[in-house]
Short mmCIF file of C-alpha atoms and ligand atoms in Angstrom, two decimals:
data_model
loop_
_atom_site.label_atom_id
_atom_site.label_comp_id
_atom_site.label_asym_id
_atom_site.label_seq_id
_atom_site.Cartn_x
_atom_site.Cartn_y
_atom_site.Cartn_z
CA UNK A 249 -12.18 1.31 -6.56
CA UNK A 250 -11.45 -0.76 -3.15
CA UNK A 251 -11.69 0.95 -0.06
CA UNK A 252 -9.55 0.22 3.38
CA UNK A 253 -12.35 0.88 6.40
CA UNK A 254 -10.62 1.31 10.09
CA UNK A 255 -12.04 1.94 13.14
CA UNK A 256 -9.42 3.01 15.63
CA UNK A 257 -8.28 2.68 19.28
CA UNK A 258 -7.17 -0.76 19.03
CA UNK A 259 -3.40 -0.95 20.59
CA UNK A 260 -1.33 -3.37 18.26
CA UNK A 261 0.06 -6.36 19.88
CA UNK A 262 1.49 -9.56 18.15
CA UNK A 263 3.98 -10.81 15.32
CA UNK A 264 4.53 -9.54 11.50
CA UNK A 265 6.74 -10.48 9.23
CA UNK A 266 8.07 -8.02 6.54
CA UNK A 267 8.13 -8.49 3.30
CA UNK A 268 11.24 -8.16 0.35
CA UNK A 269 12.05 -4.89 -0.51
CA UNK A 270 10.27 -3.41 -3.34
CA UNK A 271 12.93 -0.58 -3.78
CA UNK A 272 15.53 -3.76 -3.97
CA UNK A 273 13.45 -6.27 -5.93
CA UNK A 274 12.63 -3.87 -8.96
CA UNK A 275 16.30 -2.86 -9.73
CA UNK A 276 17.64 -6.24 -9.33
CA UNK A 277 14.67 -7.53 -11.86
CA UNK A 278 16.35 -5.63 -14.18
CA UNK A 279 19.58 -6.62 -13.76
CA UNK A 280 18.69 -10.01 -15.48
CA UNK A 281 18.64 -7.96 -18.68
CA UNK A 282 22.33 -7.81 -18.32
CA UNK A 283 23.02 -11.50 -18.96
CA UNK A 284 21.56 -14.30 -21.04
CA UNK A 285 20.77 -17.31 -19.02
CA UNK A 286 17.54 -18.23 -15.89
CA UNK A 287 18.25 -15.93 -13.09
CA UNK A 288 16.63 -17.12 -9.64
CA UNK A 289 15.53 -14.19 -7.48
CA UNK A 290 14.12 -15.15 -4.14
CA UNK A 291 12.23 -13.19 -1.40
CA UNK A 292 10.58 -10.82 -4.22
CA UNK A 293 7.32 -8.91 -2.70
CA UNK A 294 3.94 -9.72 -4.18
CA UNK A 295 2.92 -5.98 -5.18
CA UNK A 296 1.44 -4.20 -8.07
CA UNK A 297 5.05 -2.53 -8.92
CA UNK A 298 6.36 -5.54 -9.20
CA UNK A 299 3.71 -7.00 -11.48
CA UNK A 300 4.23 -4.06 -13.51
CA UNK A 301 8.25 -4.62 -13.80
CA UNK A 302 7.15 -8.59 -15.07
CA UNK A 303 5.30 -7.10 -17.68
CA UNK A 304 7.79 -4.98 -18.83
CA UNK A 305 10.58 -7.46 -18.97
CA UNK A 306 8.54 -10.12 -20.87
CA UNK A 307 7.16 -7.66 -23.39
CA UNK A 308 10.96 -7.31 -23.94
CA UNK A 309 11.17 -10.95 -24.96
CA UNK A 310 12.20 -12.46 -21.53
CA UNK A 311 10.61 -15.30 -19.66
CA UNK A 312 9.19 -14.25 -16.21
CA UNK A 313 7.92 -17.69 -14.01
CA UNK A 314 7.05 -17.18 -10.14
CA UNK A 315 6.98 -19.67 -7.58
CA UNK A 316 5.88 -18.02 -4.18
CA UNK A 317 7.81 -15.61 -3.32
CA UNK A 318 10.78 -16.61 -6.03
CA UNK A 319 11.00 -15.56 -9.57
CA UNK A 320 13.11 -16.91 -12.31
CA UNK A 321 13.87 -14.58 -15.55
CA UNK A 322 15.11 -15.89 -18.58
CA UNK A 323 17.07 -12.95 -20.55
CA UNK A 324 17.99 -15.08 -23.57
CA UNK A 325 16.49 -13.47 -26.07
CA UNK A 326 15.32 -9.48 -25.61
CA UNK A 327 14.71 -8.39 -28.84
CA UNK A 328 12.25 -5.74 -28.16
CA UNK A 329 14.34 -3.02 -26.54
CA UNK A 330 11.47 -0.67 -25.63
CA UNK A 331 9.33 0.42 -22.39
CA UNK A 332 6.27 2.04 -23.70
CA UNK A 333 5.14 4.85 -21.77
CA UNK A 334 1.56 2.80 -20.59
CA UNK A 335 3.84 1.03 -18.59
CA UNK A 336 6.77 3.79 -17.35
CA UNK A 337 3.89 6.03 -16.33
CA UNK A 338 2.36 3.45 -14.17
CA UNK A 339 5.80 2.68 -12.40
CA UNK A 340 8.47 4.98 -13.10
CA UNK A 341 10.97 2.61 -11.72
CA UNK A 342 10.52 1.38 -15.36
CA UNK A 343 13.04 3.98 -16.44
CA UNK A 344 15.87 1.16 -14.20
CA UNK A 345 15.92 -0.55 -17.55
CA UNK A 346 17.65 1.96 -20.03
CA UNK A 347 21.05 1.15 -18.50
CA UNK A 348 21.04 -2.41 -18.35
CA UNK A 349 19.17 -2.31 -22.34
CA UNK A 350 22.10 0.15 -23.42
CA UNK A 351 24.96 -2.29 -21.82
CA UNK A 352 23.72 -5.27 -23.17
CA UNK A 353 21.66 -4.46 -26.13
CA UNK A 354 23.58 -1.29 -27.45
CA UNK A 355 20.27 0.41 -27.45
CA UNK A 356 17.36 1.15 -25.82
CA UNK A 357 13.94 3.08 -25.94
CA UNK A 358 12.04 4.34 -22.35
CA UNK A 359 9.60 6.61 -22.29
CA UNK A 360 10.62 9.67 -20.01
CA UNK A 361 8.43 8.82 -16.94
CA UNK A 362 6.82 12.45 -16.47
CA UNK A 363 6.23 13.35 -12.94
CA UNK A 364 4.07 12.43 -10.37
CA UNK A 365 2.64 12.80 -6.92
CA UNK A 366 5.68 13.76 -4.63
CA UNK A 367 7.58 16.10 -7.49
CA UNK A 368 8.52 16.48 -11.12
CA UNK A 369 11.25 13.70 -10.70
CA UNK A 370 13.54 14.05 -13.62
CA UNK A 371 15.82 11.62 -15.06
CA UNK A 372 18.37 13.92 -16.43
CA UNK A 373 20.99 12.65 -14.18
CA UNK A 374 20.35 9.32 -15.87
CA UNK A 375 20.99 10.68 -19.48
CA UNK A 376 24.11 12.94 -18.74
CA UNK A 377 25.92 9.75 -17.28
CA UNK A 378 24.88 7.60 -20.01
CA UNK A 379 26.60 10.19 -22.42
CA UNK A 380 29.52 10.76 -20.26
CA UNK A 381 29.65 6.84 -21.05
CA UNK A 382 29.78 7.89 -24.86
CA UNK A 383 26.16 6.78 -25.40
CA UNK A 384 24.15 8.66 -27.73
CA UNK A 385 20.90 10.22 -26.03
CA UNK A 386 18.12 11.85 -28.40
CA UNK A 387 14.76 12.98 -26.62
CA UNK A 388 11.72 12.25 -29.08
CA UNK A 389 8.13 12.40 -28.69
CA UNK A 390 8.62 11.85 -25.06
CA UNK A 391 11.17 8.70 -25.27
CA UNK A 392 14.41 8.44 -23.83
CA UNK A 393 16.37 7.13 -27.60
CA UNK A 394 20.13 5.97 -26.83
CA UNK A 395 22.48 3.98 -28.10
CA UNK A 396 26.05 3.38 -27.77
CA UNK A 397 28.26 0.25 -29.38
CA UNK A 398 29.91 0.03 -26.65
CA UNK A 399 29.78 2.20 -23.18
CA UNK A 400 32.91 3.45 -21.82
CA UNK A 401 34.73 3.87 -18.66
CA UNK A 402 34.54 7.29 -17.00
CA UNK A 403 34.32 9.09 -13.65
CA UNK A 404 30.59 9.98 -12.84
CA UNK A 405 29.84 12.74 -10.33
CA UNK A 406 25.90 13.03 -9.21
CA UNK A 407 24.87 16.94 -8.66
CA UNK A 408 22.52 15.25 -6.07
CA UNK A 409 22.44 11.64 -4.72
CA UNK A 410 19.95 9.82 -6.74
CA UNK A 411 19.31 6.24 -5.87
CA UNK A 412 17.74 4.96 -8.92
CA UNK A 413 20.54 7.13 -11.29
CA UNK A 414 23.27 5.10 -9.29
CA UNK A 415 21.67 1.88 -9.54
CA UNK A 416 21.30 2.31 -13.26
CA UNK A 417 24.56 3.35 -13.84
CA UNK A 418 26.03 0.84 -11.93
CA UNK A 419 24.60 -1.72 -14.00
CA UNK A 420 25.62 0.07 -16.99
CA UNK A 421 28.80 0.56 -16.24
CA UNK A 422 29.05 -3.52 -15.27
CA UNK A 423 29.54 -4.20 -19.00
CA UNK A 424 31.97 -1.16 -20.49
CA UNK A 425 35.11 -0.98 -21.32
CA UNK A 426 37.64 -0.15 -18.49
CA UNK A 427 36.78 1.40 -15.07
CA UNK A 428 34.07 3.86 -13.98
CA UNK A 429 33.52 5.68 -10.94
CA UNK A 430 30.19 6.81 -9.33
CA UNK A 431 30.77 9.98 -7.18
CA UNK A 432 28.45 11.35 -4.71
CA UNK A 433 26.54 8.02 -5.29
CA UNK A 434 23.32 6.92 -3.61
CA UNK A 435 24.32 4.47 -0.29
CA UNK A 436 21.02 2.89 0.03
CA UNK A 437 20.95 -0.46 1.53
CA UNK A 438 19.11 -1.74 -2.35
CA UNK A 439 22.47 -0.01 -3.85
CA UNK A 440 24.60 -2.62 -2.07
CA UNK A 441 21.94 -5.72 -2.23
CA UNK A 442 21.93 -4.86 -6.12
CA UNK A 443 25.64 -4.64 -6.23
CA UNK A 444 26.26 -7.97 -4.33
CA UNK A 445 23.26 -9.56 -6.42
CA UNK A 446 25.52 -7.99 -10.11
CA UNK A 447 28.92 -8.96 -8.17
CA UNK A 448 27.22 -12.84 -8.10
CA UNK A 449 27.01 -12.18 -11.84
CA UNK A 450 30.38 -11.96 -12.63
CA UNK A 451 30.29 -8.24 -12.02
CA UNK A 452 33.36 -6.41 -10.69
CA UNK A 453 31.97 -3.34 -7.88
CA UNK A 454 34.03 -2.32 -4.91
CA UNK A 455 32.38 0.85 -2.21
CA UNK A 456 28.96 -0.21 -2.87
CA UNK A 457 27.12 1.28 0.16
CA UNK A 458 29.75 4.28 -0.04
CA UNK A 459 29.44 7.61 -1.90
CA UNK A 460 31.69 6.48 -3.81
CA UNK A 461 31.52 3.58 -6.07
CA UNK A 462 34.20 1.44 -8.75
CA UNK A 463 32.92 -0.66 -11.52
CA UNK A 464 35.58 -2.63 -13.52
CA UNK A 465 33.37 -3.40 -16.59
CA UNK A 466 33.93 -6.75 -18.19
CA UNK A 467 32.99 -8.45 -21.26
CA UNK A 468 29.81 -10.67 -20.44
CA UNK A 469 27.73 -11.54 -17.02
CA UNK A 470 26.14 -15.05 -16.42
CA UNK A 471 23.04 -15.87 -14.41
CA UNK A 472 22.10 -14.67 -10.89
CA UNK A 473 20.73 -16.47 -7.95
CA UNK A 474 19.91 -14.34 -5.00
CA UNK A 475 18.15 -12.94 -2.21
CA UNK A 476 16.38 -9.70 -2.02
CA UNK A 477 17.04 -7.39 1.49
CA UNK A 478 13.74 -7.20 3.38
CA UNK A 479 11.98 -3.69 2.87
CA UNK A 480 13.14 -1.18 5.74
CA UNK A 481 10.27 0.88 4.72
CA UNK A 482 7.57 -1.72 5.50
CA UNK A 483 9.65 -2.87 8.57
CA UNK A 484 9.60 0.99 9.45
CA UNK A 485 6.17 1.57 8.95
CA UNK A 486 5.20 -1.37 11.28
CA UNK A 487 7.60 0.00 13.79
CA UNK A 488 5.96 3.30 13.71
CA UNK A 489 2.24 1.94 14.17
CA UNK A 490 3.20 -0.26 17.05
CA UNK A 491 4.33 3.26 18.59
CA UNK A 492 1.73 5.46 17.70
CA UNK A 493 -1.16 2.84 19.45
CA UNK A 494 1.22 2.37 22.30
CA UNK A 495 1.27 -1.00 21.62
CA UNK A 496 3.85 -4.30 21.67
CA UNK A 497 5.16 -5.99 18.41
CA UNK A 498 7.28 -8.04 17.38
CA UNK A 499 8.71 -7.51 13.75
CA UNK A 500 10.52 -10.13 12.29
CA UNK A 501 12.95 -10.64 8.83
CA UNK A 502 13.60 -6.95 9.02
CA UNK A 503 17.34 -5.61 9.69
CA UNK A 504 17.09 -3.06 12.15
CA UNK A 505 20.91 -1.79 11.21
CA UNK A 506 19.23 -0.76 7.81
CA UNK A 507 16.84 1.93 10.16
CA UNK A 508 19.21 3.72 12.37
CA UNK A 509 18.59 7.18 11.56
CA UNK A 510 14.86 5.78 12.12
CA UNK A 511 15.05 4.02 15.49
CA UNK A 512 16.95 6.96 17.15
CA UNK A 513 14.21 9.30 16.18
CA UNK A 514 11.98 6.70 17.27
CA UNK A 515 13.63 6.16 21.01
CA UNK A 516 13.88 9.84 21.24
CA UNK A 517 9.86 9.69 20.99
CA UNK A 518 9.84 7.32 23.95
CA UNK A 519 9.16 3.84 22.14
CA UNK A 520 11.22 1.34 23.28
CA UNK A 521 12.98 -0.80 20.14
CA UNK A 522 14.83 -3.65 20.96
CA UNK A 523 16.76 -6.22 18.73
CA UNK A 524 15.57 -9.88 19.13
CA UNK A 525 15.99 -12.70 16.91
CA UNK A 526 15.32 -12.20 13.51
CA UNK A 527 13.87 -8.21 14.09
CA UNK A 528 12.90 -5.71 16.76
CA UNK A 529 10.02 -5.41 19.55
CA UNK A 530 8.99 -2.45 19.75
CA UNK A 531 6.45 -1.23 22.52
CA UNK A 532 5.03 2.47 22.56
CA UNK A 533 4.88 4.39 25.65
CA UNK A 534 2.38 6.45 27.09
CA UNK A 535 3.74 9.65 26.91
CA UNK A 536 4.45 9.95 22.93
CA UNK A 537 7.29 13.18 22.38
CA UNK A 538 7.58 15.26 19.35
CA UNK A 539 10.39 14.95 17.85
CA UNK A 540 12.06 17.07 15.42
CA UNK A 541 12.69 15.14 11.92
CA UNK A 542 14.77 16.32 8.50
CA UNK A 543 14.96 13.54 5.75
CA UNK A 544 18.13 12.95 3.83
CA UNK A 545 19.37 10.32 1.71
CA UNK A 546 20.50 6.92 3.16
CA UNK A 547 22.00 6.97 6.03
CA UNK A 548 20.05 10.23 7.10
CA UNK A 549 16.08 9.27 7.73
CA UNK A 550 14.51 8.01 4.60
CA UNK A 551 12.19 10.24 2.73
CA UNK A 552 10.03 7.17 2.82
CA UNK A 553 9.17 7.17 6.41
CA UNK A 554 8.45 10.74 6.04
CA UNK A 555 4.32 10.81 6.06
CA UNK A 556 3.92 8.02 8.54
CA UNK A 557 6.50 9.54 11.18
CA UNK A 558 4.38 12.95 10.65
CA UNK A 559 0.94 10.71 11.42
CA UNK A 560 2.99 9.98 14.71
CA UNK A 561 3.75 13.56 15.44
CA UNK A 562 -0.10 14.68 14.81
CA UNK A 563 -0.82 12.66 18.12
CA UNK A 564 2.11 13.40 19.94
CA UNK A 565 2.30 15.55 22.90
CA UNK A 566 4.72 18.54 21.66
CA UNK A 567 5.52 20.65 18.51
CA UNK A 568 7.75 18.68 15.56
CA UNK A 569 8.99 20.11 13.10
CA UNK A 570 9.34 18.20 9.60
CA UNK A 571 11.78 18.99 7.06
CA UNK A 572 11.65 17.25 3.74
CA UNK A 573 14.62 17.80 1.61
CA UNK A 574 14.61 15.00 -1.03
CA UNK A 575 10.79 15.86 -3.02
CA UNK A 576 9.03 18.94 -3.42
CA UNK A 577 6.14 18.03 -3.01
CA UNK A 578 5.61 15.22 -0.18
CA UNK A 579 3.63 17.01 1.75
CA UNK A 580 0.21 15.67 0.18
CA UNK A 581 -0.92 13.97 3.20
CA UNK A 582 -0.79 16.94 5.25
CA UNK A 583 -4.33 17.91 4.08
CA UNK A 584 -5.60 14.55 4.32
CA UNK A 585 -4.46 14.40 7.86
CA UNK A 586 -5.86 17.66 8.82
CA UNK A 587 -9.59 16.72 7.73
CA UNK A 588 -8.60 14.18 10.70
CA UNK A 589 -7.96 16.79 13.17
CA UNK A 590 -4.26 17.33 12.79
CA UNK A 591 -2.54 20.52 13.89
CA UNK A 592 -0.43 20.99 10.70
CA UNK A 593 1.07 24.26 9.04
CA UNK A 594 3.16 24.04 6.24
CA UNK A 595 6.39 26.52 5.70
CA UNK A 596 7.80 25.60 2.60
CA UNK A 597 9.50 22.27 2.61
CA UNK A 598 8.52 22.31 6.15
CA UNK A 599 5.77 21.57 8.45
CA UNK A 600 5.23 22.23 11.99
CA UNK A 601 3.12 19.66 13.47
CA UNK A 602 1.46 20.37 16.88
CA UNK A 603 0.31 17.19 18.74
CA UNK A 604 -3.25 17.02 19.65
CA UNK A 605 -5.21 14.61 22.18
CA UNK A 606 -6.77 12.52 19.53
CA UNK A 607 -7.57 12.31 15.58
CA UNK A 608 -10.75 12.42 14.82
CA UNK A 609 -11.95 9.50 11.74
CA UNK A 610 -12.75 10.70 8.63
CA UNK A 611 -13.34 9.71 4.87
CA UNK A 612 -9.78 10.38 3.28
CA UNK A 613 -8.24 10.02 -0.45
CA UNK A 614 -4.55 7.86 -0.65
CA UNK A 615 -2.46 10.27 -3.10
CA UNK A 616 0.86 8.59 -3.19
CA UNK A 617 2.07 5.41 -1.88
CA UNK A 618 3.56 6.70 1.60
CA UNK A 619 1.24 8.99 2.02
CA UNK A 620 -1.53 5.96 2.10
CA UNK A 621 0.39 4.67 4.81
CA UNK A 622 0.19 7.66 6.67
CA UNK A 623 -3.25 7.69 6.64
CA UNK A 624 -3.73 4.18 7.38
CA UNK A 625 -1.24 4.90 10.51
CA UNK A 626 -3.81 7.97 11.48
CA UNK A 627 -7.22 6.07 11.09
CA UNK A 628 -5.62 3.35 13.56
CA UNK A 629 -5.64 5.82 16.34
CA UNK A 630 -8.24 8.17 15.48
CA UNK A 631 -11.74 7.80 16.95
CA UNK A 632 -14.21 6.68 14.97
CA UNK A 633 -14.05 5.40 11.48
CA UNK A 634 -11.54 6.67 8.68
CA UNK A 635 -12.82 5.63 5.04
CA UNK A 636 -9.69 5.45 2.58
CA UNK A 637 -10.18 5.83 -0.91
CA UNK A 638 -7.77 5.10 -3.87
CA UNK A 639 -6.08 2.07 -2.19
CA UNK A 640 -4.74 1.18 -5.17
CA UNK A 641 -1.78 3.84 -4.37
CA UNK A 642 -0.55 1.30 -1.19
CA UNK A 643 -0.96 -1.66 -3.62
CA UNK A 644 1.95 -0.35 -5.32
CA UNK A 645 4.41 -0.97 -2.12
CA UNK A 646 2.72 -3.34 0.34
CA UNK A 647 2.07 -6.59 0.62
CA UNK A 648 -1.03 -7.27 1.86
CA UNK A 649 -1.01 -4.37 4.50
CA UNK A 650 -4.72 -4.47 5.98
CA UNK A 651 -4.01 -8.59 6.81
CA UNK A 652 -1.07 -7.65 8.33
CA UNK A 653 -2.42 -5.11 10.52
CA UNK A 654 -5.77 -6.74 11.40
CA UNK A 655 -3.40 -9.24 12.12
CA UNK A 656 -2.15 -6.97 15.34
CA UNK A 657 -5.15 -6.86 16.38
CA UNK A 658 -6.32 -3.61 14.31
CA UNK A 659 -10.29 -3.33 13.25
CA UNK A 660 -9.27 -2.57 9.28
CA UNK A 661 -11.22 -4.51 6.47
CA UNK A 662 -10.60 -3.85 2.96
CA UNK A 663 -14.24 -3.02 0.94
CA UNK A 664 -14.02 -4.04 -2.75
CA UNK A 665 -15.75 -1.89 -4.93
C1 LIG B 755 14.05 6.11 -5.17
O1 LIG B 755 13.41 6.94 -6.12
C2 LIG B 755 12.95 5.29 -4.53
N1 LIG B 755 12.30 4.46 -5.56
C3 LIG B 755 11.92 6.22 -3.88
O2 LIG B 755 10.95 5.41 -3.25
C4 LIG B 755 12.65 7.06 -2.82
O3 LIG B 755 11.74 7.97 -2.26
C5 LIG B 755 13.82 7.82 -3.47
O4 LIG B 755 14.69 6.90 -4.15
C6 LIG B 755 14.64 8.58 -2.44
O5 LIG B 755 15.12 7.70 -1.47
C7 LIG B 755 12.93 3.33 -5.98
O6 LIG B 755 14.02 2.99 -5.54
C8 LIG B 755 12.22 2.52 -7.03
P1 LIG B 755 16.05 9.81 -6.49
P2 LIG B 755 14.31 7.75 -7.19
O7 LIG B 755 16.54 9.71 -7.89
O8 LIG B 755 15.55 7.02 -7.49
C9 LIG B 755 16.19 14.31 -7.98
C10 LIG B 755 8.80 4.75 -2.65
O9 LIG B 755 7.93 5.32 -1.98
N2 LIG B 755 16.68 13.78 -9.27
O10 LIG B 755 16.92 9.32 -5.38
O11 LIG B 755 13.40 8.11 -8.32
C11 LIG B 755 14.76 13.89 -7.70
O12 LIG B 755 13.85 14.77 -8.33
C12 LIG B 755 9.58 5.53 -3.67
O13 LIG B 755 9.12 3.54 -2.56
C13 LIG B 755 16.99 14.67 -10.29
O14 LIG B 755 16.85 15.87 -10.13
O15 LIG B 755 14.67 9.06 -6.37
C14 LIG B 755 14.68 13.97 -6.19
O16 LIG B 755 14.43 15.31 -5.80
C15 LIG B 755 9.09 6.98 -3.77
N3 LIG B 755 17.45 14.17 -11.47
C16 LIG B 755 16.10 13.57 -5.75
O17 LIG B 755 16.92 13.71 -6.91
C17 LIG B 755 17.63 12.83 -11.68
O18 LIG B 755 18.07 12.45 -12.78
C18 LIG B 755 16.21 12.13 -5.26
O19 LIG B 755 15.59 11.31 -6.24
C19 LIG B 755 17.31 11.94 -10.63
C20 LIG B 755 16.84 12.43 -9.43
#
């Protein structure tokens, strides 16, 4: 397996551009399986997660053709309304198809995706919506089996704000009869780029981007042609590394008003983050603060950002304390980071990080996308070298991240096995 090799110290200093938004580009992928016809999807990411959704759609029976950075799906025929669990347990983003297959097909078979890394992640909210929609739902042999002639109108409340739940029953709902709300739905800046991208389609959604959302179903949708939101995640990461090495960056076709909760946290730590053209500069300071953080779903600070902000906190100079509230279990890095000389303790969902003078390199093992980031964040300040291992976790959700960095001015070289 490919290893990332860093040597830190190096303060980052330059330009990068951020990539399309992998949490934006999978979901609206799958939208094309709501209506026959080439859709055009520009700005999609180049990353493993989305090589995974191509698969999936074309073993469906759709045509999947990239040009760059654009993609153009042909839904015509799907005649194969399955996602094998090979492929949902590699991505279980997979499971965004089961609406859009139910809506369109009147039937649909995903394997449950199982857990993974960060928590047991069910999809239950998924299935009681789909049956509040009058769609039959039978759990076999681990497979999600529903069917429905036609889904129905209803009002939808979430127990808890899920983003991919909303996002699939949005698109459900795009193509039943008469009106269904979403309550307590997700407000993610993908929920309204997929909404606008499904509204292109002939789609009728109002409050997209509230917690509350209306879908007027209609009868058919036509082809799409759109543009995918750049990835606040990426953009946020970036932002976060030019802090931590006290550097000066400039990070262009990101939307800073998608990271608010972010760049207030990220101000209160004494980096300055200013809107230019096209992005922010952000330049770190030399005294770094600890700052206290608690994730919550969009617009609170995204679960995502989670690991690398903590990498931040390991090296600045106070105590933080962490709260995750969205996973169980996205604290993985913690170890990782304390093999590096971290001052971590965990207390259940939370961890109290006390800053220390300097990380220390070290040979560490990627467990889940953000986490890798995390560590990749910590080996660029630590002394010495930091080995990472199982690389092919970042894979999944960047684009080329050790060219970007090196880039910066970073000493990080990817080793293929
Ligand atoms: C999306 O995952 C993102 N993935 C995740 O990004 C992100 O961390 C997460 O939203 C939260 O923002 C994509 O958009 C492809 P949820 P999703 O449903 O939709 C519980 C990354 O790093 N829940 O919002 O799977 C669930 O267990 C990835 O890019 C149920 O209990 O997350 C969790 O505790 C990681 N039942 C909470 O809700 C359900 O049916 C939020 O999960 C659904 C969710």
């Amino acid at each position: 397996m490919d290893k990332i090799i860093i040597h830190g110290g190096k303060r980052l200093t330059g330009e990068v551009r951020i990539s399309g938004a992998k949490n934006a580009a999978l979901p609206i992928m799958t939208a094309s399986l709501l209506g026959a016809g080439v859709h055009t999807f520009h700005n999609i990411p180049n990353l493993v997660d989305v090589q995974t959704i191509k698969k999936l759609l074309s073993s469906m029976g759709a045509k999947v053709d990239t040009e760059g950075t654009t993609i153009r799906i042909n839904a015509d025929h799907i005649d194969h309304c399955e996602a094998s669990y090979d492929l949902v347990k590699t991505m279980r983003a997979s499971i965004l198809v089961l609406g859009p297959l139910v809506a369109r097909m009147g039937k649909a078979r995903v394997s449950l995706p199982g857990g993974c890394a960060i928590g047991a992640r069910p999809v239950n909210l998924h299935i009681k919506a789909l049956q509040a929609m009058g769609a039959v739902v039978d759990l076999k042999e681990g497979y999600i089996e529903a069917r429905a002639k036609r889904l129905k109108g209803t009002t939808i409340y979430f127990d808890i704000v899920t983003v991919t739940g909303t996002e699939n029953i949005m698109m459900a709902a795009c193509l039943a009869r008469g009106t269904t709300f979403l309550k307590n739905a997700a407000q993610e800046p993908e929920v309204v780029n997929l909404a606008e991208v499904l509204n292109g389609m002939g789609a009728r959604i109002s409050g997209a981007g509230t917690d509350v959302i209306r879908i007027d179903g209609v009868d058919a949708l036509s082809p799409a042609e759109a543009t995918v939101i750049p990835d606040r995640i990426e953009a946020g990461t970036f932002m976060i590394a030019a802090g931590m090495t006290q550097g000066d960056v400039r990070i262009l076709d990101c939307n800073p008003r998608h990271l608010d909760a972010v760049i207030t946290k990220l101000r209160d730590s004494g980096m300055d983050v200013i809107p230019i053209e096209n992005g922010v500069r952000v330049t770190g300071c030399e005294t770094r603060k600890s700052v206290d953080i608690k994730t919550h779903p969009y617009p609170g600070f995204a679960t995502d950002l989670q690991a690398q902000m903590m990498s931040y906190m390991a090296v600045a100079g106070g105590l933080s304390v962490i709260t995750e509230t969205v996973f169980e279990n996205r604290f993985m890095h913690i170890s990782e980071l304390m093999r590096m000389g971290a001052d971590i303790v965990i207390e259940g969902n939370r961890a109290i990080v006390k800053g220390v003078d300097h990380l220390r390199g070290a040979p560490v093992m990627a467990t889940d996308l953000r986490a890798s980031a995390s560590l990749i964040l910590a080996g660029l300040v630590a002394e010495g070298k930091t080995e990472l291992s199982r690389v092919y976790h970042i894979d999944r959700g960047y684009e080329a991240i050790e060219q970007k960095f090196s880039a910066l001015g970073a000493d990080i070289r990817r080793i293929k096995a």
